[in-house]
């Protein structure tokens, strides 16, 4: 079954529920930027996200320098944001709550 891209209304509702995330790539992705105490803490966070991503078979695009991690979520098969991205963002948020 194909994964559907969120409608504009669904995207808006999802962003309301994800206050730490912002829309990017002309509405086709969401991103979050995080800062940690040091590299080990940032890398540990990325490891926890990687485990979640593997289980969900939905992998983030990310960038790391020392204590900073930038994450972008999009569903390439859907051509933009999907419910998979919203679920992954919520799982990531739960790690840093």
GROMACS .gro file of C-alpha atoms in nm, residues 5-85:
model
   81
    5UNK     CA    1   0.149   1.260   0.163
    6UNK     CA    2  -0.025   1.467   0.430
    7UNK     CA    3  -0.273   1.725   0.309
    8UNK     CA    4  -0.216   2.089   0.396
    9UNK     CA    5  -0.471   2.064   0.681
   10UNK     CA    6  -0.312   1.743   0.813
   11UNK     CA    7   0.033   1.903   0.795
   12UNK     CA    8  -0.089   2.206   0.992
   13UNK     CA    9  -0.247   1.986   1.258
   14UNK     CA   10   0.069   1.778   1.285
   15UNK     CA   11   0.284   2.088   1.333
   16UNK     CA   12   0.050   2.212   1.606
   17UNK     CA   13   0.122   1.887   1.790
   18UNK     CA   14   0.499   1.917   1.727
   19UNK     CA   15   0.602   2.258   1.866
   20UNK     CA   16   0.978   2.188   1.843
   21UNK     CA   17   0.962   2.108   1.471
   22UNK     CA   18   0.941   2.346   1.177
   23UNK     CA   19   0.830   2.303   0.821
   24UNK     CA   20   1.109   2.308   0.562
   25UNK     CA   21   1.176   2.218   0.198
   26UNK     CA   22   0.865   2.396   0.075
   27UNK     CA   23   0.642   2.199   0.311
   28UNK     CA   24   0.786   1.861   0.215
   29UNK     CA   25   0.981   1.799   0.540
   30UNK     CA   26   1.001   1.892   0.905
   31UNK     CA   27   1.318   1.965   1.096
   32UNK     CA   28   1.439   2.000   1.451
   33UNK     CA   29   1.770   2.130   1.582
   34UNK     CA   30   1.900   2.009   1.917
   35UNK     CA   31   2.199   2.090   2.136
   36UNK     CA   32   2.345   1.858   2.398
   37UNK     CA   33   2.610   1.890   2.668
   38UNK     CA   34   2.884   1.733   2.460
   39UNK     CA   35   2.955   1.499   2.170
   40UNK     CA   36   2.897   1.180   2.371
   41UNK     CA   37   2.550   1.296   2.472
   42UNK     CA   38   2.463   1.394   2.114
   43UNK     CA   39   2.594   1.063   1.980
   44UNK     CA   40   2.403   0.867   2.244
   45UNK     CA   41   2.084   1.046   2.138
   46UNK     CA   42   2.153   0.964   1.774
   47UNK     CA   43   2.205   0.599   1.867
   48UNK     CA   44   1.867   0.586   2.042
   49UNK     CA   45   1.702   0.747   1.737
   50UNK     CA   46   1.877   0.499   1.509
   51UNK     CA   47   1.728   0.206   1.700
   52UNK     CA   48   1.378   0.355   1.674
   53UNK     CA   49   1.432   0.428   1.304
   54UNK     CA   50   1.541   0.073   1.230
   55UNK     CA   51   1.237  -0.072   1.406
   56UNK     CA   52   1.007   0.164   1.216
   57UNK     CA   53   1.197   0.122   0.888
   58UNK     CA   54   1.188   0.500   0.858
   59UNK     CA   55   1.520   0.679   0.871
   60UNK     CA   56   1.595   1.046   0.936
   61UNK     CA   57   1.823   1.271   0.742
   62UNK     CA   58   2.057   1.426   0.995
   63UNK     CA   59   2.367   1.627   1.057
   64UNK     CA   60   2.593   1.626   1.363
   65UNK     CA   61   2.876   1.851   1.471
   66UNK     CA   62   3.008   1.804   1.824
   67UNK     CA   63   2.705   1.865   2.050
   68UNK     CA   64   2.455   1.970   1.782
   69UNK     CA   65   2.217   1.744   1.594
   70UNK     CA   66   1.989   1.858   1.312
   71UNK     CA   67   1.718   1.618   1.200
   72UNK     CA   68   1.499   1.632   0.890
   73UNK     CA   69   1.207   1.398   0.835
   74UNK     CA   70   1.034   1.336   0.504
   75UNK     CA   71   0.885   1.033   0.331
   76UNK     CA   72   1.044   1.001  -0.010
   77UNK     CA   73   0.789   0.739  -0.123
   78UNK     CA   74   0.507   0.985  -0.048
   79UNK     CA   75   0.682   1.284  -0.202
   80UNK     CA   76   0.668   1.478   0.124
   81UNK     CA   77   0.542   1.453   0.479
   82UNK     CA   78   0.346   1.149   0.590
   83UNK     CA   79   0.210   1.002   0.911
   84UNK     CA   80   0.541   0.812   0.937
   85UNK     CA   81   0.725   1.141   0.982
   0.00000   0.00000   0.00000
